[in-house]
């Protein structure tokens, strides 16, 4: 009956509401936080009696229930060995115990004259409804999701190209895709404030990074949907087990590489010995370098033989220092004439370059043409 209705003040017993994070709840929910001092049970009967009433309901049938008196005994029973309920089942029992108390008639409760006149039985639910009609004004009402987001703990997530990463889980929401957060995450990682629930990792509340106060609900992506329905502690335990299983991964990889090298090294060495049995220690490039000068000389001789190089006839020029009255014979000077191949195979040397003193040797054999010299050179090479 009190869904969405918040009280004016929260009364606490020096517990979680003394932290600085509790101030956010007071500001956002427009409520006052009151913490009573310690060691004064008479100032906090509602808090102390609330625990006692819950214990009376859950004690008879809850396995491993251990009252405070039993825990203080020096050799008390070890009730923790009989634990069988998980967190979801225990939470369900607590909620059902509260509902049971709200429906139970409280004998000895002091009813007021107005309550008796209106015929209100001493049942917490009926007393609350009567007070809403006759004694209270309009209570403050808020949206359930807003109250839930304010009461949940806060943390930081990171915007990545794959989604909003919280721990090792990935979340996504339509607003993040429409506003380009995931595209921005490709350039640089950006932190993002979120609110999460320890009991269930299916959804988180994402607050806009621009400071506007907007909030969106993000769900698990396909890469993390296998953790749906699990608590945060269960997910943390799963990844801890994964880390333990993969801890020796680097050592296993090194061992596998070592075994591969032991197998490959002798195999490759044996293959090299079979392929190069004659030339040992000499590579192909070294052998080619050694034969290069001989090959160059051979090509030079072939080009000289086919290029039209021939000695010219003796010249009438005299050697220096020999005068006409010296009485010595004239020493002819021999010079070579090169006929380029590009002038044509049918061009004769006598027409291209006449030699001095050719009239003196008119009775000798006529010079060979280029075509004849090339034929003779080919014949010598083949012979």
JSON list of C-alpha atoms in Angstrom, two decimals, residues 155-375:
[
{"chain": "A", "resi": 155, "resn": "UNK", "atom": "CA", "xyz": [30.56, 3.18, -9.87]},
{"chain": "A", "resi": 156, "resn": "UNK", "atom": "CA", "xyz": [32.35, 4.00, -13.13]},
{"chain": "A", "resi": 157, "resn": "UNK", "atom": "CA", "xyz": [31.96, 2.26, -16.48]},
{"chain": "A", "resi": 158, "resn": "UNK", "atom": "CA", "xyz": [34.03, 2.79, -19.64]},
{"chain": "A", "resi": 159, "resn": "UNK", "atom": "CA", "xyz": [32.74, 3.60, -23.13]},
{"chain": "A", "resi": 160, "resn": "UNK", "atom": "CA", "xyz": [34.27, 1.15, -25.63]},
{"chain": "A", "resi": 161, "resn": "UNK", "atom": "CA", "xyz": [33.48, 0.29, -29.26]},
{"chain": "A", "resi": 162, "resn": "UNK", "atom": "CA", "xyz": [31.86, -2.98, -28.08]},
{"chain": "A", "resi": 163, "resn": "UNK", "atom": "CA", "xyz": [29.63, -1.35, -25.46]},
{"chain": "A", "resi": 164, "resn": "UNK", "atom": "CA", "xyz": [29.65, 0.11, -21.97]},
{"chain": "A", "resi": 165, "resn": "UNK", "atom": "CA", "xyz": [32.16, -1.96, -20.02]},
{"chain": "A", "resi": 166, "resn": "UNK", "atom": "CA", "xyz": [31.54, -2.42, -16.31]},
{"chain": "A", "resi": 167, "resn": "UNK", "atom": "CA", "xyz": [34.10, -4.76, -14.84]},
{"chain": "A", "resi": 168, "resn": "UNK", "atom": "CA", "xyz": [34.21, -7.54, -17.44]},
{"chain": "A", "resi": 169, "resn": "UNK", "atom": "CA", "xyz": [30.58, -7.18, -18.50]},
{"chain": "A", "resi": 170, "resn": "UNK", "atom": "CA", "xyz": [29.38, -5.26, -21.57]},
{"chain": "A", "resi": 171, "resn": "UNK", "atom": "CA", "xyz": [26.14, -3.27, -21.68]},
{"chain": "A", "resi": 172, "resn": "UNK", "atom": "CA", "xyz": [24.37, -1.27, -24.35]},
{"chain": "A", "resi": 173, "resn": "UNK", "atom": "CA", "xyz": [21.28, 0.90, -24.72]},
{"chain": "A", "resi": 174, "resn": "UNK", "atom": "CA", "xyz": [19.56, 2.58, -27.68]},
{"chain": "A", "resi": 175, "resn": "UNK", "atom": "CA", "xyz": [20.48, 6.04, -26.38]},
{"chain": "A", "resi": 176, "resn": "UNK", "atom": "CA", "xyz": [24.20, 5.21, -26.38]},
{"chain": "A", "resi": 177, "resn": "UNK", "atom": "CA", "xyz": [24.05, 4.12, -30.03]},
{"chain": "A", "resi": 178, "resn": "UNK", "atom": "CA", "xyz": [21.90, 7.06, -31.12]},
{"chain": "A", "resi": 179, "resn": "UNK", "atom": "CA", "xyz": [24.18, 9.63, -29.46]},
{"chain": "A", "resi": 180, "resn": "UNK", "atom": "CA", "xyz": [27.35, 8.10, -30.89]},
{"chain": "A", "resi": 181, "resn": "UNK", "atom": "CA", "xyz": [28.96, 7.07, -27.60]},
{"chain": "A", "resi": 182, "resn": "UNK", "atom": "CA", "xyz": [30.24, 3.79, -29.03]},
{"chain": "A", "resi": 183, "resn": "UNK", "atom": "CA", "xyz": [31.73, 5.54, -32.06]},
{"chain": "A", "resi": 184, "resn": "UNK", "atom": "CA", "xyz": [33.47, 7.99, -29.75]},
{"chain": "A", "resi": 185, "resn": "UNK", "atom": "CA", "xyz": [34.81, 5.05, -27.80]},
{"chain": "A", "resi": 186, "resn": "UNK", "atom": "CA", "xyz": [36.85, 4.02, -30.86]},
{"chain": "A", "resi": 187, "resn": "UNK", "atom": "CA", "xyz": [38.94, 7.18, -30.57]},
{"chain": "A", "resi": 188, "resn": "UNK", "atom": "CA", "xyz": [39.43, 7.24, -26.82]},
{"chain": "A", "resi": 189, "resn": "UNK", "atom": "CA", "xyz": [38.03, 5.50, -23.76]},
{"chain": "A", "resi": 190, "resn": "UNK", "atom": "CA", "xyz": [35.80, 7.69, -21.65]},
{"chain": "A", "resi": 191, "resn": "UNK", "atom": "CA", "xyz": [34.53, 7.05, -18.09]},
{"chain": "A", "resi": 192, "resn": "UNK", "atom": "CA", "xyz": [30.82, 7.06, -17.37]},
{"chain": "A", "resi": 193, "resn": "UNK", "atom": "CA", "xyz": [28.92, 7.10, -14.07]},
{"chain": "A", "resi": 194, "resn": "UNK", "atom": "CA", "xyz": [26.49, 4.23, -13.51]},
{"chain": "A", "resi": 195, "resn": "UNK", "atom": "CA", "xyz": [24.32, 2.75, -10.78]},
{"chain": "A", "resi": 196, "resn": "UNK", "atom": "CA", "xyz": [24.23, -1.02, -10.40]},
{"chain": "A", "resi": 197, "resn": "UNK", "atom": "CA", "xyz": [22.52, -3.70, -8.33]},
{"chain": "A", "resi": 198, "resn": "UNK", "atom": "CA", "xyz": [24.66, -6.22, -6.44]},
{"chain": "A", "resi": 199, "resn": "UNK", "atom": "CA", "xyz": [21.86, -8.79, -6.61]},
{"chain": "A", "resi": 200, "resn": "UNK", "atom": "CA", "xyz": [21.31, -8.80, -10.38]},
{"chain": "A", "resi": 201, "resn": "UNK", "atom": "CA", "xyz": [23.63, -7.85, -13.26]},
{"chain": "A", "resi": 202, "resn": "UNK", "atom": "CA", "xyz": [20.99, -7.86, -16.00]},
{"chain": "A", "resi": 203, "resn": "UNK", "atom": "CA", "xyz": [20.68, -4.05, -16.13]},
{"chain": "A", "resi": 204, "resn": "UNK", "atom": "CA", "xyz": [22.54, -0.95, -15.01]},
{"chain": "A", "resi": 205, "resn": "UNK", "atom": "CA", "xyz": [21.44, 2.68, -14.86]},
{"chain": "A", "resi": 206, "resn": "UNK", "atom": "CA", "xyz": [23.62, 4.93, -17.04]},
{"chain": "A", "resi": 207, "resn": "UNK", "atom": "CA", "xyz": [23.86, 8.66, -16.36]},
{"chain": "A", "resi": 208, "resn": "UNK", "atom": "CA", "xyz": [24.52, 10.99, -19.27]},
{"chain": "A", "resi": 209, "resn": "UNK", "atom": "CA", "xyz": [28.15, 12.19, -19.40]},
{"chain": "A", "resi": 210, "resn": "UNK", "atom": "CA", "xyz": [27.13, 15.74, -20.37]},
{"chain": "A", "resi": 211, "resn": "UNK", "atom": "CA", "xyz": [25.94, 16.45, -16.80]},
{"chain": "A", "resi": 212, "resn": "UNK", "atom": "CA", "xyz": [22.30, 16.95, -17.78]},
{"chain": "A", "resi": 213, "resn": "UNK", "atom": "CA", "xyz": [21.11, 14.44, -15.18]},
{"chain": "A", "resi": 214, "resn": "UNK", "atom": "CA", "xyz": [19.47, 12.14, -17.72]},
{"chain": "A", "resi": 215, "resn": "UNK", "atom": "CA", "xyz": [19.57, 8.44, -16.97]},
{"chain": "A", "resi": 216, "resn": "UNK", "atom": "CA", "xyz": [19.05, 5.39, -19.18]},
{"chain": "A", "resi": 217, "resn": "UNK", "atom": "CA", "xyz": [18.71, 1.69, -18.52]},
{"chain": "A", "resi": 218, "resn": "UNK", "atom": "CA", "xyz": [21.37, -0.42, -20.28]},
{"chain": "A", "resi": 219, "resn": "UNK", "atom": "CA", "xyz": [21.14, -4.19, -20.75]},
{"chain": "A", "resi": 220, "resn": "UNK", "atom": "CA", "xyz": [23.71, -6.92, -21.29]},
{"chain": "A", "resi": 221, "resn": "UNK", "atom": "CA", "xyz": [25.04, -7.31, -24.83]},
{"chain": "A", "resi": 222, "resn": "UNK", "atom": "CA", "xyz": [25.19, -10.62, -26.69]},
{"chain": "A", "resi": 223, "resn": "UNK", "atom": "CA", "xyz": [28.77, -11.14, -25.50]},
{"chain": "A", "resi": 224, "resn": "UNK", "atom": "CA", "xyz": [27.69, -11.01, -21.83]},
{"chain": "A", "resi": 225, "resn": "UNK", "atom": "CA", "xyz": [24.08, -12.21, -21.97]},
{"chain": "A", "resi": 226, "resn": "UNK", "atom": "CA", "xyz": [25.12, -15.62, -20.60]},
{"chain": "A", "resi": 227, "resn": "UNK", "atom": "CA", "xyz": [25.45, -13.96, -17.16]},
{"chain": "A", "resi": 228, "resn": "UNK", "atom": "CA", "xyz": [21.79, -12.88, -17.10]},
{"chain": "A", "resi": 229, "resn": "UNK", "atom": "CA", "xyz": [20.06, -13.69, -13.83]},
{"chain": "A", "resi": 230, "resn": "UNK", "atom": "CA", "xyz": [23.30, -13.88, -11.85]},
{"chain": "A", "resi": 231, "resn": "UNK", "atom": "CA", "xyz": [24.45, -11.75, -8.94]},
{"chain": "A", "resi": 232, "resn": "UNK", "atom": "CA", "xyz": [27.57, -9.63, -9.16]},
{"chain": "A", "resi": 233, "resn": "UNK", "atom": "CA", "xyz": [29.36, -11.90, -6.67]},
{"chain": "A", "resi": 234, "resn": "UNK", "atom": "CA", "xyz": [28.67, -14.93, -8.89]},
{"chain": "A", "resi": 235, "resn": "UNK", "atom": "CA", "xyz": [30.06, -13.15, -11.94]},
{"chain": "A", "resi": 236, "resn": "UNK", "atom": "CA", "xyz": [33.14, -12.09, -10.01]},
{"chain": "A", "resi": 237, "resn": "UNK", "atom": "CA", "xyz": [33.67, -15.66, -8.89]},
{"chain": "A", "resi": 238, "resn": "UNK", "atom": "CA", "xyz": [33.33, -16.91, -12.48]},
{"chain": "A", "resi": 239, "resn": "UNK", "atom": "CA", "xyz": [36.04, -14.61, -13.79]},
{"chain": "A", "resi": 240, "resn": "UNK", "atom": "CA", "xyz": [38.25, -15.47, -10.82]},
{"chain": "A", "resi": 241, "resn": "UNK", "atom": "CA", "xyz": [38.00, -19.15, -11.76]},
{"chain": "A", "resi": 242, "resn": "UNK", "atom": "CA", "xyz": [38.77, -18.26, -15.39]},
{"chain": "A", "resi": 243, "resn": "UNK", "atom": "CA", "xyz": [41.92, -16.42, -14.30]},
{"chain": "A", "resi": 244, "resn": "UNK", "atom": "CA", "xyz": [43.01, -19.41, -12.25]},
{"chain": "A", "resi": 245, "resn": "UNK", "atom": "CA", "xyz": [42.53, -21.75, -15.22]},
{"chain": "A", "resi": 246, "resn": "UNK", "atom": "CA", "xyz": [44.43, -19.51, -17.63]},
{"chain": "A", "resi": 247, "resn": "UNK", "atom": "CA", "xyz": [47.22, -18.48, -15.22]},
{"chain": "A", "resi": 248, "resn": "UNK", "atom": "CA", "xyz": [49.79, -20.95, -16.68]},
{"chain": "A", "resi": 249, "resn": "UNK", "atom": "CA", "xyz": [48.95, -19.93, -20.26]},
{"chain": "A", "resi": 250, "resn": "UNK", "atom": "CA", "xyz": [52.26, -18.17, -20.86]},
{"chain": "A", "resi": 251, "resn": "UNK", "atom": "CA", "xyz": [54.30, -21.07, -19.49]},
{"chain": "A", "resi": 252, "resn": "UNK", "atom": "CA", "xyz": [52.33, -23.57, -21.59]},
{"chain": "A", "resi": 253, "resn": "UNK", "atom": "CA", "xyz": [52.93, -21.47, -24.70]},
{"chain": "A", "resi": 254, "resn": "UNK", "atom": "CA", "xyz": [56.66, -21.30, -24.02]},
{"chain": "A", "resi": 255, "resn": "UNK", "atom": "CA", "xyz": [56.86, -25.05, -23.50]},
{"chain": "A", "resi": 256, "resn": "UNK", "atom": "CA", "xyz": [55.00, -25.71, -26.76]},
{"chain": "A", "resi": 257, "resn": "UNK", "atom": "CA", "xyz": [57.33, -23.35, -28.66]},
{"chain": "A", "resi": 258, "resn": "UNK", "atom": "CA", "xyz": [60.37, -25.06, -27.14]},
{"chain": "A", "resi": 259, "resn": "UNK", "atom": "CA", "xyz": [59.15, -28.50, -28.22]},
{"chain": "A", "resi": 260, "resn": "UNK", "atom": "CA", "xyz": [58.49, -27.17, -31.72]},
{"chain": "A", "resi": 261, "resn": "UNK", "atom": "CA", "xyz": [61.99, -25.72, -32.00]},
{"chain": "A", "resi": 262, "resn": "UNK", "atom": "CA", "xyz": [63.52, -28.98, -30.81]},
{"chain": "A", "resi": 263, "resn": "UNK", "atom": "CA", "xyz": [61.67, -30.80, -33.58]},
{"chain": "A", "resi": 264, "resn": "UNK", "atom": "CA", "xyz": [62.22, -28.22, -36.35]},
{"chain": "A", "resi": 265, "resn": "UNK", "atom": "CA", "xyz": [65.93, -27.39, -35.89]},
{"chain": "A", "resi": 266, "resn": "UNK", "atom": "CA", "xyz": [67.41, -30.84, -36.71]},
{"chain": "A", "resi": 267, "resn": "UNK", "atom": "CA", "xyz": [64.85, -31.38, -39.46]},
{"chain": "A", "resi": 268, "resn": "UNK", "atom": "CA", "xyz": [65.82, -28.17, -41.26]},
{"chain": "A", "resi": 269, "resn": "UNK", "atom": "CA", "xyz": [69.54, -28.83, -40.80]},
{"chain": "A", "resi": 270, "resn": "UNK", "atom": "CA", "xyz": [69.19, -32.31, -42.34]},
{"chain": "A", "resi": 271, "resn": "UNK", "atom": "CA", "xyz": [67.23, -30.89, -45.28]},
{"chain": "A", "resi": 272, "resn": "UNK", "atom": "CA", "xyz": [69.96, -28.30, -45.98]},
{"chain": "A", "resi": 273, "resn": "UNK", "atom": "CA", "xyz": [72.65, -30.97, -45.94]},
{"chain": "A", "resi": 274, "resn": "UNK", "atom": "CA", "xyz": [70.76, -33.07, -48.52]},
{"chain": "A", "resi": 275, "resn": "UNK", "atom": "CA", "xyz": [70.16, -30.16, -50.90]},
{"chain": "A", "resi": 276, "resn": "UNK", "atom": "CA", "xyz": [73.79, -28.82, -50.90]},
{"chain": "A", "resi": 277, "resn": "UNK", "atom": "CA", "xyz": [76.09, -31.88, -50.85]},
{"chain": "A", "resi": 278, "resn": "UNK", "atom": "CA", "xyz": [78.79, -30.55, -53.25]},
{"chain": "A", "resi": 279, "resn": "UNK", "atom": "CA", "xyz": [79.28, -26.90, -52.40]},
{"chain": "A", "resi": 280, "resn": "UNK", "atom": "CA", "xyz": [79.60, -26.69, -48.66]},
{"chain": "A", "resi": 281, "resn": "UNK", "atom": "CA", "xyz": [79.44, -23.38, -46.98]},
{"chain": "A", "resi": 282, "resn": "UNK", "atom": "CA", "xyz": [79.20, -21.46, -50.32]},
{"chain": "A", "resi": 283, "resn": "UNK", "atom": "CA", "xyz": [75.96, -19.77, -51.20]},
{"chain": "A", "resi": 284, "resn": "UNK", "atom": "CA", "xyz": [74.59, -19.29, -54.69]},
{"chain": "A", "resi": 285, "resn": "UNK", "atom": "CA", "xyz": [75.32, -15.57, -54.64]},
{"chain": "A", "resi": 286, "resn": "UNK", "atom": "CA", "xyz": [79.00, -16.26, -53.72]},
{"chain": "A", "resi": 287, "resn": "UNK", "atom": "CA", "xyz": [79.42, -18.72, -56.59]},
{"chain": "A", "resi": 288, "resn": "UNK", "atom": "CA", "xyz": [77.91, -16.23, -59.02]},
{"chain": "A", "resi": 289, "resn": "UNK", "atom": "CA", "xyz": [80.27, -13.53, -57.79]},
{"chain": "A", "resi": 290, "resn": "UNK", "atom": "CA", "xyz": [83.33, -15.74, -58.40]},
{"chain": "A", "resi": 291, "resn": "UNK", "atom": "CA", "xyz": [82.37, -16.53, -62.05]},
{"chain": "A", "resi": 292, "resn": "UNK", "atom": "CA", "xyz": [81.45, -12.96, -62.95]},
{"chain": "A", "resi": 293, "resn": "UNK", "atom": "CA", "xyz": [84.96, -11.78, -64.14]},
{"chain": "A", "resi": 294, "resn": "UNK", "atom": "CA", "xyz": [85.48, -14.79, -66.46]},
{"chain": "A", "resi": 295, "resn": "UNK", "atom": "CA", "xyz": [82.05, -14.36, -67.95]},
{"chain": "A", "resi": 296, "resn": "UNK", "atom": "CA", "xyz": [82.65, -10.64, -68.50]},
{"chain": "A", "resi": 297, "resn": "UNK", "atom": "CA", "xyz": [85.95, -11.35, -70.33]},
{"chain": "A", "resi": 298, "resn": "UNK", "atom": "CA", "xyz": [84.24, -13.93, -72.55]},
{"chain": "A", "resi": 299, "resn": "UNK", "atom": "CA", "xyz": [81.47, -11.51, -73.50]},
{"chain": "A", "resi": 300, "resn": "UNK", "atom": "CA", "xyz": [84.05, -8.82, -74.27]},
{"chain": "A", "resi": 301, "resn": "UNK", "atom": "CA", "xyz": [85.92, -11.12, -76.68]},
{"chain": "A", "resi": 302, "resn": "UNK", "atom": "CA", "xyz": [82.66, -12.03, -78.46]},
{"chain": "A", "resi": 303, "resn": "UNK", "atom": "CA", "xyz": [81.70, -8.38, -78.87]},
{"chain": "A", "resi": 304, "resn": "UNK", "atom": "CA", "xyz": [85.21, -7.47, -80.20]},
{"chain": "A", "resi": 305, "resn": "UNK", "atom": "CA", "xyz": [85.10, -10.29, -82.76]},
{"chain": "A", "resi": 306, "resn": "UNK", "atom": "CA", "xyz": [81.65, -9.32, -84.02]},
{"chain": "A", "resi": 307, "resn": "UNK", "atom": "CA", "xyz": [82.11, -5.55, -83.81]},
{"chain": "A", "resi": 308, "resn": "UNK", "atom": "CA", "xyz": [84.36, -4.96, -86.91]},
{"chain": "A", "resi": 309, "resn": "UNK", "atom": "CA", "xyz": [87.68, -4.36, -85.19]},
{"chain": "A", "resi": 310, "resn": "UNK", "atom": "CA", "xyz": [90.65, -4.92, -87.58]},
{"chain": "A", "resi": 311, "resn": "UNK", "atom": "CA", "xyz": [94.23, -3.60, -87.85]},
{"chain": "A", "resi": 312, "resn": "UNK", "atom": "CA", "xyz": [94.76, -0.83, -90.41]},
{"chain": "A", "resi": 313, "resn": "UNK", "atom": "CA", "xyz": [97.48, -0.98, -93.16]},
{"chain": "A", "resi": 314, "resn": "UNK", "atom": "CA", "xyz": [100.96, 0.37, -92.37]},
{"chain": "A", "resi": 315, "resn": "UNK", "atom": "CA", "xyz": [101.11, 4.15, -92.30]},
{"chain": "A", "resi": 316, "resn": "UNK", "atom": "CA", "xyz": [103.73, 6.37, -93.93]},
{"chain": "A", "resi": 317, "resn": "UNK", "atom": "CA", "xyz": [104.20, 8.26, -90.70]},
{"chain": "A", "resi": 318, "resn": "UNK", "atom": "CA", "xyz": [107.69, 8.03, -89.24]},
{"chain": "A", "resi": 319, "resn": "UNK", "atom": "CA", "xyz": [108.53, 7.47, -85.61]},
{"chain": "A", "resi": 320, "resn": "UNK", "atom": "CA", "xyz": [109.62, 10.55, -83.73]},
{"chain": "A", "resi": 321, "resn": "UNK", "atom": "CA", "xyz": [113.30, 11.31, -83.82]},
{"chain": "A", "resi": 322, "resn": "UNK", "atom": "CA", "xyz": [114.03, 9.56, -87.18]},
{"chain": "A", "resi": 323, "resn": "UNK", "atom": "CA", "xyz": [115.23, 12.07, -89.77]},
{"chain": "A", "resi": 324, "resn": "UNK", "atom": "CA", "xyz": [115.79, 11.55, -93.49]},
{"chain": "A", "resi": 325, "resn": "UNK", "atom": "CA", "xyz": [119.55, 11.48, -93.04]},
{"chain": "A", "resi": 326, "resn": "UNK", "atom": "CA", "xyz": [119.58, 9.04, -90.14]},
{"chain": "A", "resi": 327, "resn": "UNK", "atom": "CA", "xyz": [120.00, 6.06, -92.44]},
{"chain": "A", "resi": 328, "resn": "UNK", "atom": "CA", "xyz": [117.51, 3.95, -90.42]},
{"chain": "A", "resi": 329, "resn": "UNK", "atom": "CA", "xyz": [114.42, 2.26, -91.86]},
{"chain": "A", "resi": 330, "resn": "UNK", "atom": "CA", "xyz": [111.06, 3.93, -91.30]},
{"chain": "A", "resi": 331, "resn": "UNK", "atom": "CA", "xyz": [108.89, 2.23, -88.60]},
{"chain": "A", "resi": 332, "resn": "UNK", "atom": "CA", "xyz": [105.24, 2.10, -89.64]},
{"chain": "A", "resi": 333, "resn": "UNK", "atom": "CA", "xyz": [102.57, 2.94, -86.96]},
{"chain": "A", "resi": 334, "resn": "UNK", "atom": "CA", "xyz": [99.60, 0.58, -86.90]},
{"chain": "A", "resi": 335, "resn": "UNK", "atom": "CA", "xyz": [96.20, 2.01, -85.88]},
{"chain": "A", "resi": 336, "resn": "UNK", "atom": "CA", "xyz": [92.83, 0.29, -85.44]},
{"chain": "A", "resi": 337, "resn": "UNK", "atom": "CA", "xyz": [89.60, 1.44, -87.05]},
{"chain": "A", "resi": 338, "resn": "UNK", "atom": "CA", "xyz": [86.25, 0.44, -85.41]},
{"chain": "A", "resi": 339, "resn": "UNK", "atom": "CA", "xyz": [83.27, 0.07, -87.69]},
{"chain": "A", "resi": 340, "resn": "UNK", "atom": "CA", "xyz": [80.00, 0.45, -85.73]},
{"chain": "A", "resi": 341, "resn": "UNK", "atom": "CA", "xyz": [77.45, -2.34, -86.29]},
{"chain": "A", "resi": 342, "resn": "UNK", "atom": "CA", "xyz": [74.62, 0.13, -86.61]},
{"chain": "A", "resi": 343, "resn": "UNK", "atom": "CA", "xyz": [75.79, 1.29, -90.06]},
{"chain": "A", "resi": 344, "resn": "UNK", "atom": "CA", "xyz": [74.42, -1.80, -91.71]},
{"chain": "A", "resi": 345, "resn": "UNK", "atom": "CA", "xyz": [75.72, -5.21, -92.57]},
{"chain": "A", "resi": 346, "resn": "UNK", "atom": "CA", "xyz": [76.08, -4.49, -96.30]},
{"chain": "A", "resi": 347, "resn": "UNK", "atom": "CA", "xyz": [78.27, -1.38, -95.94]},
{"chain": "A", "resi": 348, "resn": "UNK", "atom": "CA", "xyz": [81.93, -1.94, -96.80]},
{"chain": "A", "resi": 349, "resn": "UNK", "atom": "CA", "xyz": [84.79, -0.58, -94.78]},
{"chain": "A", "resi": 350, "resn": "UNK", "atom": "CA", "xyz": [86.58, 0.90, -97.77]},
{"chain": "A", "resi": 351, "resn": "UNK", "atom": "CA", "xyz": [83.58, 3.13, -98.52]},
{"chain": "A", "resi": 352, "resn": "UNK", "atom": "CA", "xyz": [83.14, 4.22, -94.88]},
{"chain": "A", "resi": 353, "resn": "UNK", "atom": "CA", "xyz": [86.72, 5.18, -93.98]},
{"chain": "A", "resi": 354, "resn": "UNK", "atom": "CA", "xyz": [89.55, 5.20, -96.59]},
{"chain": "A", "resi": 355, "resn": "UNK", "atom": "CA", "xyz": [92.95, 4.30, -95.17]},
{"chain": "A", "resi": 356, "resn": "UNK", "atom": "CA", "xyz": [96.01, 6.46, -95.93]},
{"chain": "A", "resi": 357, "resn": "UNK", "atom": "CA", "xyz": [98.45, 4.73, -98.31]},
{"chain": "A", "resi": 358, "resn": "UNK", "atom": "CA", "xyz": [95.80, 2.49, -99.75]},
{"chain": "A", "resi": 359, "resn": "UNK", "atom": "CA", "xyz": [97.09, 3.18, -103.28]},
{"chain": "A", "resi": 360, "resn": "UNK", "atom": "CA", "xyz": [100.41, 1.59, -102.32]},
{"chain": "A", "resi": 361, "resn": "UNK", "atom": "CA", "xyz": [98.68, -1.65, -101.44]},
{"chain": "A", "resi": 362, "resn": "UNK", "atom": "CA", "xyz": [96.42, -1.82, -104.44]},
{"chain": "A", "resi": 363, "resn": "UNK", "atom": "CA", "xyz": [97.95, -5.08, -105.55]},
{"chain": "A", "resi": 364, "resn": "UNK", "atom": "CA", "xyz": [97.28, -6.77, -102.19]},
{"chain": "A", "resi": 365, "resn": "UNK", "atom": "CA", "xyz": [94.07, -8.65, -101.22]},
{"chain": "A", "resi": 366, "resn": "UNK", "atom": "CA", "xyz": [90.92, -6.55, -100.99]},
{"chain": "A", "resi": 367, "resn": "UNK", "atom": "CA", "xyz": [89.60, -5.96, -97.45]},
{"chain": "A", "resi": 368, "resn": "UNK", "atom": "CA", "xyz": [86.68, -8.15, -96.20]},
{"chain": "A", "resi": 369, "resn": "UNK", "atom": "CA", "xyz": [83.25, -6.72, -95.85]},
{"chain": "A", "resi": 370, "resn": "UNK", "atom": "CA", "xyz": [81.39, -6.59, -92.50]},
{"chain": "A", "resi": 371, "resn": "UNK", "atom": "CA", "xyz": [79.11, -9.44, -93.47]},
{"chain": "A", "resi": 372, "resn": "UNK", "atom": "CA", "xyz": [82.09, -11.63, -94.34]},
{"chain": "A", "resi": 373, "resn": "UNK", "atom": "CA", "xyz": [83.86, -10.81, -91.07]},
{"chain": "A", "resi": 374, "resn": "UNK", "atom": "CA", "xyz": [80.76, -11.66, -89.02]},
{"chain": "A", "resi": 375, "resn": "UNK", "atom": "CA", "xyz": [80.39, -14.98, -90.87]}
]
